[in-house]
Short mmCIF file of C-alpha atoms in Angstrom, two decimals:
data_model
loop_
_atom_site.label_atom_id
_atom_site.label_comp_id
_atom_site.label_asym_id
_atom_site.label_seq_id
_atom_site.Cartn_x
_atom_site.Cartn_y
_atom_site.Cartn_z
CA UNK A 245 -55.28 -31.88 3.90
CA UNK A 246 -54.35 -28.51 2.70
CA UNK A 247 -56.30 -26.58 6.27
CA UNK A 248 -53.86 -29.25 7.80
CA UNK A 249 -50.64 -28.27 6.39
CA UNK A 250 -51.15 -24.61 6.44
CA UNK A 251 -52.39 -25.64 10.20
CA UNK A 252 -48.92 -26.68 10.10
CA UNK A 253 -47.20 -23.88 8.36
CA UNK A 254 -48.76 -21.59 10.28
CA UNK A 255 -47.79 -22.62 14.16
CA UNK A 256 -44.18 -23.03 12.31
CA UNK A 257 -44.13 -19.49 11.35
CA UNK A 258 -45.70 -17.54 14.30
CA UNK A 259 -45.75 -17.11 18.34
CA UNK A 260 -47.69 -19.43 20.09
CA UNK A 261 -49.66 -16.47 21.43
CA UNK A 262 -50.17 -15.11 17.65
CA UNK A 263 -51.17 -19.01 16.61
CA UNK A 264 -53.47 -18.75 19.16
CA UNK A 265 -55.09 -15.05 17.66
CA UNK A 266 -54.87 -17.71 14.03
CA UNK A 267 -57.04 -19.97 15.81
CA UNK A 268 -59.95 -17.81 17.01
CA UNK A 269 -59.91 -15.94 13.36
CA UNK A 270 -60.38 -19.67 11.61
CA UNK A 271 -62.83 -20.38 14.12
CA UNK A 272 -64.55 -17.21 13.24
CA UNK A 273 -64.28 -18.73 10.01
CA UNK A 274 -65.69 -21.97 10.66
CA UNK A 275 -68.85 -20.42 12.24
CA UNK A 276 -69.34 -18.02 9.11
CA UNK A 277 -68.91 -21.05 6.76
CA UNK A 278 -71.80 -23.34 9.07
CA UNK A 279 -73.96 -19.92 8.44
CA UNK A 280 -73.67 -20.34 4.64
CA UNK A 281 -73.74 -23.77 4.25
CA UNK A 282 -77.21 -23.85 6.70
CA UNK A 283 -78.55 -20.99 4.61
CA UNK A 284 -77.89 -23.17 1.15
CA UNK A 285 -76.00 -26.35 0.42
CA UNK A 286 -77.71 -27.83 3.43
CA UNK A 287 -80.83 -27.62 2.23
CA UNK A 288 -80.05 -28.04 -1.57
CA UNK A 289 -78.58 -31.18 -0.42
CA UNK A 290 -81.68 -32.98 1.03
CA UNK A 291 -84.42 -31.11 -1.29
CA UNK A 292 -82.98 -31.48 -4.98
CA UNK A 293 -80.37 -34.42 -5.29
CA UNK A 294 -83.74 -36.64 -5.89
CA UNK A 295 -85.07 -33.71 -7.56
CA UNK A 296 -85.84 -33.24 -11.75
CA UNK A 297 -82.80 -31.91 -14.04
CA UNK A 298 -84.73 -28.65 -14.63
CA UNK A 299 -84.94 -27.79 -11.04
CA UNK A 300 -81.47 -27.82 -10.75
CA UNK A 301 -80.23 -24.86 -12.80
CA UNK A 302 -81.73 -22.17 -10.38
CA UNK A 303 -81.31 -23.71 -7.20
CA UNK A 304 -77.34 -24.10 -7.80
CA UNK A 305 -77.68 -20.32 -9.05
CA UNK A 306 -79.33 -19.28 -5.71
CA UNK A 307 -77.08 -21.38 -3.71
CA UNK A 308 -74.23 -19.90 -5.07
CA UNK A 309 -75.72 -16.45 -4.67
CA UNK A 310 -75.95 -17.05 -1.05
CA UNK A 311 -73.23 -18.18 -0.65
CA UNK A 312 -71.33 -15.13 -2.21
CA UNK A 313 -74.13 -12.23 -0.35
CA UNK A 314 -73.23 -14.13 3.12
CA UNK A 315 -69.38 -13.85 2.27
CA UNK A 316 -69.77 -9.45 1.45
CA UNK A 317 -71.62 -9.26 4.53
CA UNK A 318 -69.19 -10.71 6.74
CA UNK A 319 -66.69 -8.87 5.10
CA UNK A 320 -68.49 -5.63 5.77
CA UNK A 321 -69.27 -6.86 9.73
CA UNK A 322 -65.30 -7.83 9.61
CA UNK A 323 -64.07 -4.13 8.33
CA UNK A 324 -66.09 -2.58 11.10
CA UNK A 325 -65.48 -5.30 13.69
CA UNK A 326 -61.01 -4.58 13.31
CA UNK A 327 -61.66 -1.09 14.61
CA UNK A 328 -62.64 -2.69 17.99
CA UNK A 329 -59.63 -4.38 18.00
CA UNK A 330 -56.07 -4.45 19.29
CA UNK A 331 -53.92 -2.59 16.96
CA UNK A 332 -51.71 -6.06 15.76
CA UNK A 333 -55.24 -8.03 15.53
CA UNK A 334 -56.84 -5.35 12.88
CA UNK A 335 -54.90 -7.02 9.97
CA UNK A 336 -55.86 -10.22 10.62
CA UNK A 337 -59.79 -9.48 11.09
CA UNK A 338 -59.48 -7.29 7.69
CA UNK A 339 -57.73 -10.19 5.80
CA UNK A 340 -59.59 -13.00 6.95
CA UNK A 341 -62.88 -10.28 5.90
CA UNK A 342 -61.33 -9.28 2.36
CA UNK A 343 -61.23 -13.11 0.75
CA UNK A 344 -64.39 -14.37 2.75
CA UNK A 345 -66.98 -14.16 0.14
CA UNK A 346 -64.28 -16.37 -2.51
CA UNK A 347 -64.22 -19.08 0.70
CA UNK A 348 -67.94 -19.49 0.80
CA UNK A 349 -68.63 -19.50 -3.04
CA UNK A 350 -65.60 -22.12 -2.81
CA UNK A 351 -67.74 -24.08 -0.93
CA UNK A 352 -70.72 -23.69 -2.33
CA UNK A 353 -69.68 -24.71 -5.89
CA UNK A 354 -67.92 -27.95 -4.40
CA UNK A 355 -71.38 -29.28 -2.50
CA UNK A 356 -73.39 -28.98 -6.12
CA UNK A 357 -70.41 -30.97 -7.57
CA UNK A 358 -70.62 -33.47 -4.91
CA UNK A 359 -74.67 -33.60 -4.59
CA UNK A 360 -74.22 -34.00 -8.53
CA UNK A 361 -72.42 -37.04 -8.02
CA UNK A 362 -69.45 -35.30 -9.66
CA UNK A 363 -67.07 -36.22 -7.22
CA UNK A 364 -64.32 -35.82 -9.33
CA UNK A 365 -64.97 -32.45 -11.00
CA UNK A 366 -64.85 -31.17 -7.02
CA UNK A 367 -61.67 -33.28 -6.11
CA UNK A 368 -60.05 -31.72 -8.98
CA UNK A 369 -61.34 -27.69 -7.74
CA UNK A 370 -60.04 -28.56 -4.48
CA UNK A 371 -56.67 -29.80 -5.89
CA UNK A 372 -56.44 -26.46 -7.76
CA UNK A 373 -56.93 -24.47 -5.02
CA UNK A 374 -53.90 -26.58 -3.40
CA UNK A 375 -51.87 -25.51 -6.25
CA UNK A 376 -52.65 -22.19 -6.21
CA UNK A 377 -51.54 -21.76 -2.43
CA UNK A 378 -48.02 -23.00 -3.41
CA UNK A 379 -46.98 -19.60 -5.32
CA UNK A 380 -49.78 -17.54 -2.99
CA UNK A 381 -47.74 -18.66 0.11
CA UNK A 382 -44.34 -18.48 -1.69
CA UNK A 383 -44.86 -14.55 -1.94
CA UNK A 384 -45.63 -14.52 1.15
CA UNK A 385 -42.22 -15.98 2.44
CA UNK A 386 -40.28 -14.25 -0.27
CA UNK A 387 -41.65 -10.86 0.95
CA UNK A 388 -40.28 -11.43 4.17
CA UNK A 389 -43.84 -10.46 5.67
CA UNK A 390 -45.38 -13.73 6.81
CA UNK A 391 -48.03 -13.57 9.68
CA UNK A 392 -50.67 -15.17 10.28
CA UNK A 393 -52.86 -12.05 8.71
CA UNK A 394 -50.96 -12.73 5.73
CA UNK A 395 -50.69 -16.36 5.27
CA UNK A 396 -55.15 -16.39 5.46
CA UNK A 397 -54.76 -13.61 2.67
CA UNK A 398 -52.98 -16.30 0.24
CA UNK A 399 -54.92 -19.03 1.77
CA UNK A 400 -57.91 -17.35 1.31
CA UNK A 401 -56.92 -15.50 -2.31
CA UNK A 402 -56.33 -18.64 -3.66
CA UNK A 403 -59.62 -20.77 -2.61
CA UNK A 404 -61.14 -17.47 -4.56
CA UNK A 405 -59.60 -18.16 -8.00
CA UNK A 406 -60.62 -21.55 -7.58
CA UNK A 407 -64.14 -20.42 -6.96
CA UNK A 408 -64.47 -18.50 -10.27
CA UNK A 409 -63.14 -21.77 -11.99
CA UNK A 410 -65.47 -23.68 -10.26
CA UNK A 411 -68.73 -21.60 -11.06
CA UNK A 412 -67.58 -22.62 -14.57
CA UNK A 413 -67.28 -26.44 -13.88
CA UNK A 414 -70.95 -26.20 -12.31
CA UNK A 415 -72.11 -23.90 -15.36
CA UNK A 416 -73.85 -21.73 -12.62
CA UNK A 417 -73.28 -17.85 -11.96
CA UNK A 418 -74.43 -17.12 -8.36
CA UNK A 419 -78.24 -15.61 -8.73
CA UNK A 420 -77.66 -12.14 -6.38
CA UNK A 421 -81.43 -12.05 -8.16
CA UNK A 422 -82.72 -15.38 -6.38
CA UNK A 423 -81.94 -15.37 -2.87
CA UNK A 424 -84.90 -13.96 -1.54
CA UNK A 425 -87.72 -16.47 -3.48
CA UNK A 426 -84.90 -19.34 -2.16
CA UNK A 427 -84.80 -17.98 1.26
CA UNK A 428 -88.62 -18.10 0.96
CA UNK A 429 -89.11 -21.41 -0.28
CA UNK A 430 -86.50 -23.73 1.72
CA UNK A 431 -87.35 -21.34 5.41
CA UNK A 432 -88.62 -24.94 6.52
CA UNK A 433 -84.72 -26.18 6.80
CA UNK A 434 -82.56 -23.23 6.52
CA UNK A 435 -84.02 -21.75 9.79
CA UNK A 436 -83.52 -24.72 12.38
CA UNK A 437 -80.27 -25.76 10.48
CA UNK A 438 -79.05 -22.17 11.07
CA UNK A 439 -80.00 -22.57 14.37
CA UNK A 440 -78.24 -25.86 14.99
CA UNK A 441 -74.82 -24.45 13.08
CA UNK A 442 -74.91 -21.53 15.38
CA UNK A 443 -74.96 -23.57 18.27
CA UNK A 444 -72.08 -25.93 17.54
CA UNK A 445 -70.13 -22.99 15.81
CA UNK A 446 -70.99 -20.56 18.71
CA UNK A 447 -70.73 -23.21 21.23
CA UNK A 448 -66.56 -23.56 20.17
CA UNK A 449 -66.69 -19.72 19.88
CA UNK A 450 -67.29 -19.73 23.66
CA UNK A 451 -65.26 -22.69 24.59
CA UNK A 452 -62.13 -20.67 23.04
CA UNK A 453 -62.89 -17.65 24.53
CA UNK A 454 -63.23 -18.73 28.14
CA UNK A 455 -60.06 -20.75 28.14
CA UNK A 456 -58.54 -17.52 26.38
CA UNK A 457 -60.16 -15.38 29.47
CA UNK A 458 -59.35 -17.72 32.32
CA UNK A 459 -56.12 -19.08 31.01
CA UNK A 460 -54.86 -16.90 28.35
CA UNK A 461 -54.15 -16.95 24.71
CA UNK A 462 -51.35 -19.21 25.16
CA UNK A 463 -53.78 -21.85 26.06
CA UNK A 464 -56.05 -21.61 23.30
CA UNK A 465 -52.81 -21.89 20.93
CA UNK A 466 -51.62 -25.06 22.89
CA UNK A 467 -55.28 -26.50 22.34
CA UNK A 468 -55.10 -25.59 18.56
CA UNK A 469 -51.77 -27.38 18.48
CA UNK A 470 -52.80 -30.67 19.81
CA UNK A 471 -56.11 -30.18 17.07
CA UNK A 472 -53.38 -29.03 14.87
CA UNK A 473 -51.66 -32.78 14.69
CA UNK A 474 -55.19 -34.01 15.22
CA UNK A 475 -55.95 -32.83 11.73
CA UNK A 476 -55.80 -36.01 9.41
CA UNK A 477 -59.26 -36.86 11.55
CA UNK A 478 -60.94 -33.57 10.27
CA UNK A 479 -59.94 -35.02 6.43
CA UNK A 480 -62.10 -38.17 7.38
CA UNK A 481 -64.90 -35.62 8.31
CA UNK A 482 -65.11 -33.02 5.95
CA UNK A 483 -64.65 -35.87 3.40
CA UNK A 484 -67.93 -37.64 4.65
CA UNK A 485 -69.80 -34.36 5.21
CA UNK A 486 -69.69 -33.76 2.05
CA UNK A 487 -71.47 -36.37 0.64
CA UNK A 488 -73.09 -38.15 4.11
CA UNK A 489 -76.60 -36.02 3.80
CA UNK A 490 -76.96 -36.72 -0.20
CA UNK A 491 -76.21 -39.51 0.31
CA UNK A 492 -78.26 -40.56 3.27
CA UNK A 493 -81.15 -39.20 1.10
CA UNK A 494 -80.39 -41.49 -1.47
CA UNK A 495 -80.09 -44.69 1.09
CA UNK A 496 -83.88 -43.66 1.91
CA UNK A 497 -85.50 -44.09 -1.26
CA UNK A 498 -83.52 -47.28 -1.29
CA UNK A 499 -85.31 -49.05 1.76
CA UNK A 500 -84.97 -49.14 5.68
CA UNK A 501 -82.01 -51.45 5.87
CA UNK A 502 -79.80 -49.65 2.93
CA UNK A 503 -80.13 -46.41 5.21
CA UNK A 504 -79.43 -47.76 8.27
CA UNK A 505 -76.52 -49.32 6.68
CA UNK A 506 -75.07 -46.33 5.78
CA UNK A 507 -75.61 -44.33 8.68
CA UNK A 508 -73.74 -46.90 10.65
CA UNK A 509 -71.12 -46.76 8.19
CA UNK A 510 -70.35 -43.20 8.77
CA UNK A 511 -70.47 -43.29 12.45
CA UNK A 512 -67.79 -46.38 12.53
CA UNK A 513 -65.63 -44.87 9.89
CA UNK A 514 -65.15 -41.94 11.88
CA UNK A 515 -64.91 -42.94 15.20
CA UNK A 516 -62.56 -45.83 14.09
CA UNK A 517 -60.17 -43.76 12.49
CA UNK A 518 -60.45 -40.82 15.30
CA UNK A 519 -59.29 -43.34 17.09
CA UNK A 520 -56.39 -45.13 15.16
CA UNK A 521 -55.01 -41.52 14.22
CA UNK A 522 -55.31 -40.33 18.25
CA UNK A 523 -53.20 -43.42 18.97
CA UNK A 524 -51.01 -42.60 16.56
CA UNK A 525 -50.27 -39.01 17.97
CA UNK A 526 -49.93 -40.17 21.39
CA UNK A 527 -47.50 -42.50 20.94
CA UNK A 528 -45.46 -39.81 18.32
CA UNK A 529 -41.79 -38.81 20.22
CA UNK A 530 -42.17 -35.65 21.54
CA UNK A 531 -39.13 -34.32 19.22
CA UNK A 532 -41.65 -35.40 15.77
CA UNK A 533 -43.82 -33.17 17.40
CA UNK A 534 -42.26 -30.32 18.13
CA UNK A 535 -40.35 -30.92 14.68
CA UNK A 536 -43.84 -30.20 13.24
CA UNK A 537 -45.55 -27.76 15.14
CA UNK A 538 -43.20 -25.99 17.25
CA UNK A 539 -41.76 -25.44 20.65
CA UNK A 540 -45.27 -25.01 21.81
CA UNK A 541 -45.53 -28.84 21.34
CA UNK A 542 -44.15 -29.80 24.37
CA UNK A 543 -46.90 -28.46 26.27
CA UNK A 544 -49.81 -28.99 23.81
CA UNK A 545 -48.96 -32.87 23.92
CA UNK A 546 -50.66 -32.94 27.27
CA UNK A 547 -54.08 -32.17 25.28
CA UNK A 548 -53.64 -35.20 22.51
CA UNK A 549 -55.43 -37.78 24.83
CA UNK A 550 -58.58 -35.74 26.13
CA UNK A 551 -58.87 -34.47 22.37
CA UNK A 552 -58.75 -37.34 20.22
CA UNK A 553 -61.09 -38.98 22.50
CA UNK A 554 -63.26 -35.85 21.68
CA UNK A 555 -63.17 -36.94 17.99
CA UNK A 556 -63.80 -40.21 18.71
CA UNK A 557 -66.75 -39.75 20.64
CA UNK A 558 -68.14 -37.00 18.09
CA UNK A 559 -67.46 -39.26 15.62
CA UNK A 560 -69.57 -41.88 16.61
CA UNK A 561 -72.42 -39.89 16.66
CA UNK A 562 -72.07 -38.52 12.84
CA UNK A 563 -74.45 -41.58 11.51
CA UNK A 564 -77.13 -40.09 14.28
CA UNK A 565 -76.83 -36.45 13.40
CA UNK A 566 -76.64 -37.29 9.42
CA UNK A 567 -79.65 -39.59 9.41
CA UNK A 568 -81.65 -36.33 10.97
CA UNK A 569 -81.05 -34.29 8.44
CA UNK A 570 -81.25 -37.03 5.66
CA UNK A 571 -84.85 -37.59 6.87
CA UNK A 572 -85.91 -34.31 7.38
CA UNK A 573 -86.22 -34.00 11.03
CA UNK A 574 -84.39 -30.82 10.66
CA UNK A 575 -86.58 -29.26 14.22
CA UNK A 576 -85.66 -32.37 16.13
CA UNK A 577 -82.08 -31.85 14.81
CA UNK A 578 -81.97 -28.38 15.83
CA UNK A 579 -83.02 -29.12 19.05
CA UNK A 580 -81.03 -31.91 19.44
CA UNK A 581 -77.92 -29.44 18.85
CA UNK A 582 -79.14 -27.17 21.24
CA UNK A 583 -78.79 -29.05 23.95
CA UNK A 584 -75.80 -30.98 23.25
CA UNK A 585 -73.92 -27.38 22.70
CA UNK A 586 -75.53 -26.46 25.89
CA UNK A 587 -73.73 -29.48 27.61
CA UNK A 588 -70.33 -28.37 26.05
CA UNK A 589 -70.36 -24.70 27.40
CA UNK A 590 -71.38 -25.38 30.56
CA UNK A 591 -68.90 -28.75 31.08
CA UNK A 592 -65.98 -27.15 29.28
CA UNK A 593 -66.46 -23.58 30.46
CA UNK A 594 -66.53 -24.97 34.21
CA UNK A 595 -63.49 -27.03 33.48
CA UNK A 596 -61.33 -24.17 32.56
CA UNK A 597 -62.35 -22.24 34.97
CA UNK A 598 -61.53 -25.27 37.61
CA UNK A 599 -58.34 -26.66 36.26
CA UNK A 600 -57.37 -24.43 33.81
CA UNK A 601 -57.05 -25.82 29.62
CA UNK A 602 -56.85 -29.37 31.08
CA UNK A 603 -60.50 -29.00 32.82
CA UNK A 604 -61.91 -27.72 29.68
CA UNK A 605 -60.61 -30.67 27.40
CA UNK A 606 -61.51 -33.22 29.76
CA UNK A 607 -64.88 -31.26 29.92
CA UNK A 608 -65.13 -31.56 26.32
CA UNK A 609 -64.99 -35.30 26.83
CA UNK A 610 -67.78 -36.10 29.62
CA UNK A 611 -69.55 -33.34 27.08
CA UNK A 612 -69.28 -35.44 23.97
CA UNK A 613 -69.60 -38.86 25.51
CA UNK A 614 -73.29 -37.70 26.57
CA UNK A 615 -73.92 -36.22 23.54
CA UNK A 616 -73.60 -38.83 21.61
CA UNK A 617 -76.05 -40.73 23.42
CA UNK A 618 -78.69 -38.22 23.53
CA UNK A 619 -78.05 -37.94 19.79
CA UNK A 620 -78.57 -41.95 19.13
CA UNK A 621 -81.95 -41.61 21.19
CA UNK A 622 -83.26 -38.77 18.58
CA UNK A 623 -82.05 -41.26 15.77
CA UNK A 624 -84.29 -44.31 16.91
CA UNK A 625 -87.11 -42.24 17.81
CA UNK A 626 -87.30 -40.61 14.18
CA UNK A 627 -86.07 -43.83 12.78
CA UNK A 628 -89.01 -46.12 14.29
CA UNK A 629 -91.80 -43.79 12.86
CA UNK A 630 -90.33 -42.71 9.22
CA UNK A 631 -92.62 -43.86 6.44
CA UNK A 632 -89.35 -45.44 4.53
CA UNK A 633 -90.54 -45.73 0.31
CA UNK A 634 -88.90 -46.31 -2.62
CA UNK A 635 -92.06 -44.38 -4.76
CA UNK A 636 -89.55 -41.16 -5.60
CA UNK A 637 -92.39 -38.35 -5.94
CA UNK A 638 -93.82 -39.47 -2.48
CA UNK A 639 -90.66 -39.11 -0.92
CA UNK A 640 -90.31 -35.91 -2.15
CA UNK A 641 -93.53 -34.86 -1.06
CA UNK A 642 -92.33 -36.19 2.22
CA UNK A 643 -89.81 -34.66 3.03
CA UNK A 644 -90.95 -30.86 2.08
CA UNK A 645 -93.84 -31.67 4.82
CA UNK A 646 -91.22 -32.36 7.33
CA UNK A 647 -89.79 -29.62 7.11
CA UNK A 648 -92.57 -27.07 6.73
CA UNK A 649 -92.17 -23.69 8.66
CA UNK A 650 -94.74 -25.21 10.99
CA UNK A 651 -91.83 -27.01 11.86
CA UNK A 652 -89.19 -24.66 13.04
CA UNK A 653 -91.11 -23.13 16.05
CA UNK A 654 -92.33 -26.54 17.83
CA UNK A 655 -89.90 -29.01 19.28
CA UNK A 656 -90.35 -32.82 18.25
CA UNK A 657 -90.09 -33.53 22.04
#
């Protein structure tokens, strides 16, 4: 809720064309985040919420520790990066760069709260980062200097205090110390689900760079927009990402049925309410729109159908993609990703540079309606052959053979 109403603030405050400079920097963001969450949560996630209390305390050390090392290293890639840059885009590459590391620790802390079963404890860091923002974004307004560099330097400054308190709520201090025996140990799922999160992060990355080549910046701030109002969907999402792959792992040492049950349950939970919301948003007056966002609304609403049937179709797939991962397929996964992120560059890419930002959204359609199948066909075939028990230590044992380094260089297929 709080990426959607500074989403909000945001397009309110700034030129379409500067909204649309916003949008590739939190897309950069995005893609940084997938990297960090591949390289730890991910795999802390399916290995150690079945695991022993005393295995716990220095995997959420060396989670957070990635997390925080993947954050400085952006930040130094970002400092060099703004020198390549237009002179009124170098502020926003060095903010979004400077409070990077607090994002990703952010993060990390909130997935051990949440693969804890501490829901609340996370709920609560989240709500104090929303707090936080209020006199961050304040200052900014006060100042008379808001931007969109600026407004990601309180967004981002206060996700960072919320960070240190949450290292204290998980009792962890990130382990600089124990990435490399981590990196060593869990290569079996952090390499493939790198793999897979640079494809659907890098696959966007292109998609927003060709419309911004063949149509202009303009259009990728119109897109943005229509995601923009679009945003209550992405609540649904991140809410159920969360928790869907702990979860999912604990559905498997319950039985068969119990995890099919709650794979389905993610994919109609999404995809039902992607759907209710896009209705919503088409049928908004075009005046509520443009109250919210902007001006720019009266040419974004043209995107609201093509998009939100985007989010429908991706959301149907989510039970697919988190069963994978829940049961270790992580190479089949991977692979599956490839491909489906080959299907939206190519479609979407070939729609821009057809029709302009209407091709590429209706691209992104055809590209997410066959996705979703070939992601439901990798679901049945893993599905039909898992060895589903409720014996704990044999599904542990399980599920570190599946995802072996063997793994990572041989396709499934």
């Amino acid at each position: 809720m709080t990426n959607f109403a500074v989403g909000i603030l945001v397009a309110r405050s700034v030129s379409v064309p500067d909204f649309g400079a916003y949008a590739l920097a939190f897309s950069a963001y995005c893609f940084i985040l997938g990297i960090s969450r591949a390289l730890a949560t991910e795999p802390f996630a399916v290995r150690f919420v079945i695991a022993e209390p005393e295995q716990l305390h220095r995997a959420r050390a060396a989670v957070a520790g990635v997390a925080l090392l993947t954050g400085i290293a952006f930040l130094a890639l970002a400092m060099m990066m703004s020198q390549m840059l237009p002179q009124e885009y170098r502020s926003l590459a060095v903010c979004l760069g400077a409070v990077l590391p607090g994002l990703l620790v952010q993060d990390s802390v909130r997935q051990i709260l949440f693969a804890a079963g501490r829901g609340r404890s996370a709920f609560n860091n989240d709500l104090l980062w929303a707090v936080l923002m209020v006199p961050a974004f304040a200052g900014v307004f006060l100042s008379g200097s808001a931007s969109s560099a600026t407004l990601i330097l309180a967004w981002g400054a206060a996700a960072t205090l919320a960070a240190v308190v949450g290292c204290f709520q998980c009792r962890v201090v990130p382990g600089i110390g124990l990435i490399k025996s981590w990196l060593n140990s869990q290569r079996g799922l952090w390499a493939p689900f790198l793999v897979e999160g640079a494809a659907i992060n890098g696959a966007q990355q292109v998609v927003f760079f060709a419309i911004g080549a063949f149509v202009g910046l303009s259009a990728v701030g119109e897109m943005k927009l229509a995601l923009v109002l679009l945003g209550p969907v992405n609540v649904l999402v991140q809410g159920l990402g969360v928790v869907a792959v702990p979860e999912a792992a604990r559905a498997i040492a319950a039985g068969r049925s119990r995890f099919l049950r709650v794979t389905s349950v993610f994919s109609l939970a999404v995809a039902f309410g992607a759907l209710l919301w896009g209705l919503t948003v088409t049928l908004l007056p075009g005046s509520w729109g443009a109250a919210l966002v902007g001006q720019g609304w009266l040419t974004a609403s043209a995107l609201v159908l093509p998009m939100f049937l985007v989010q429908v179709f991706n959301g149907a797939k989510t039970g697919a993609a988190v069963g994978l991962r829940g049961m270790g397929a992580a190479s089949r996964s991977m692979w599956t990703r490839i491909s489906t992120s080959s299907l939206v560059v190519v479609i979407s890419v070939a729609g821009a540079a057809i029709a302009g930002v209407q091709g590429a959204a209706w691209g992104l359609v055809v590209a997410a309606a066959l996705s979703t199948v070939l992601w439901y066909l990798q679901f049945k075939n893993v599905y039909s052959q898992y060895p589903f028990t409720t014996d704990k230590p044999e599904l542990s044992r399980h599920l570190a053979e599946r995802s072996q380094p063997r793994e990572v260089a041989v396709p499934d297929e």
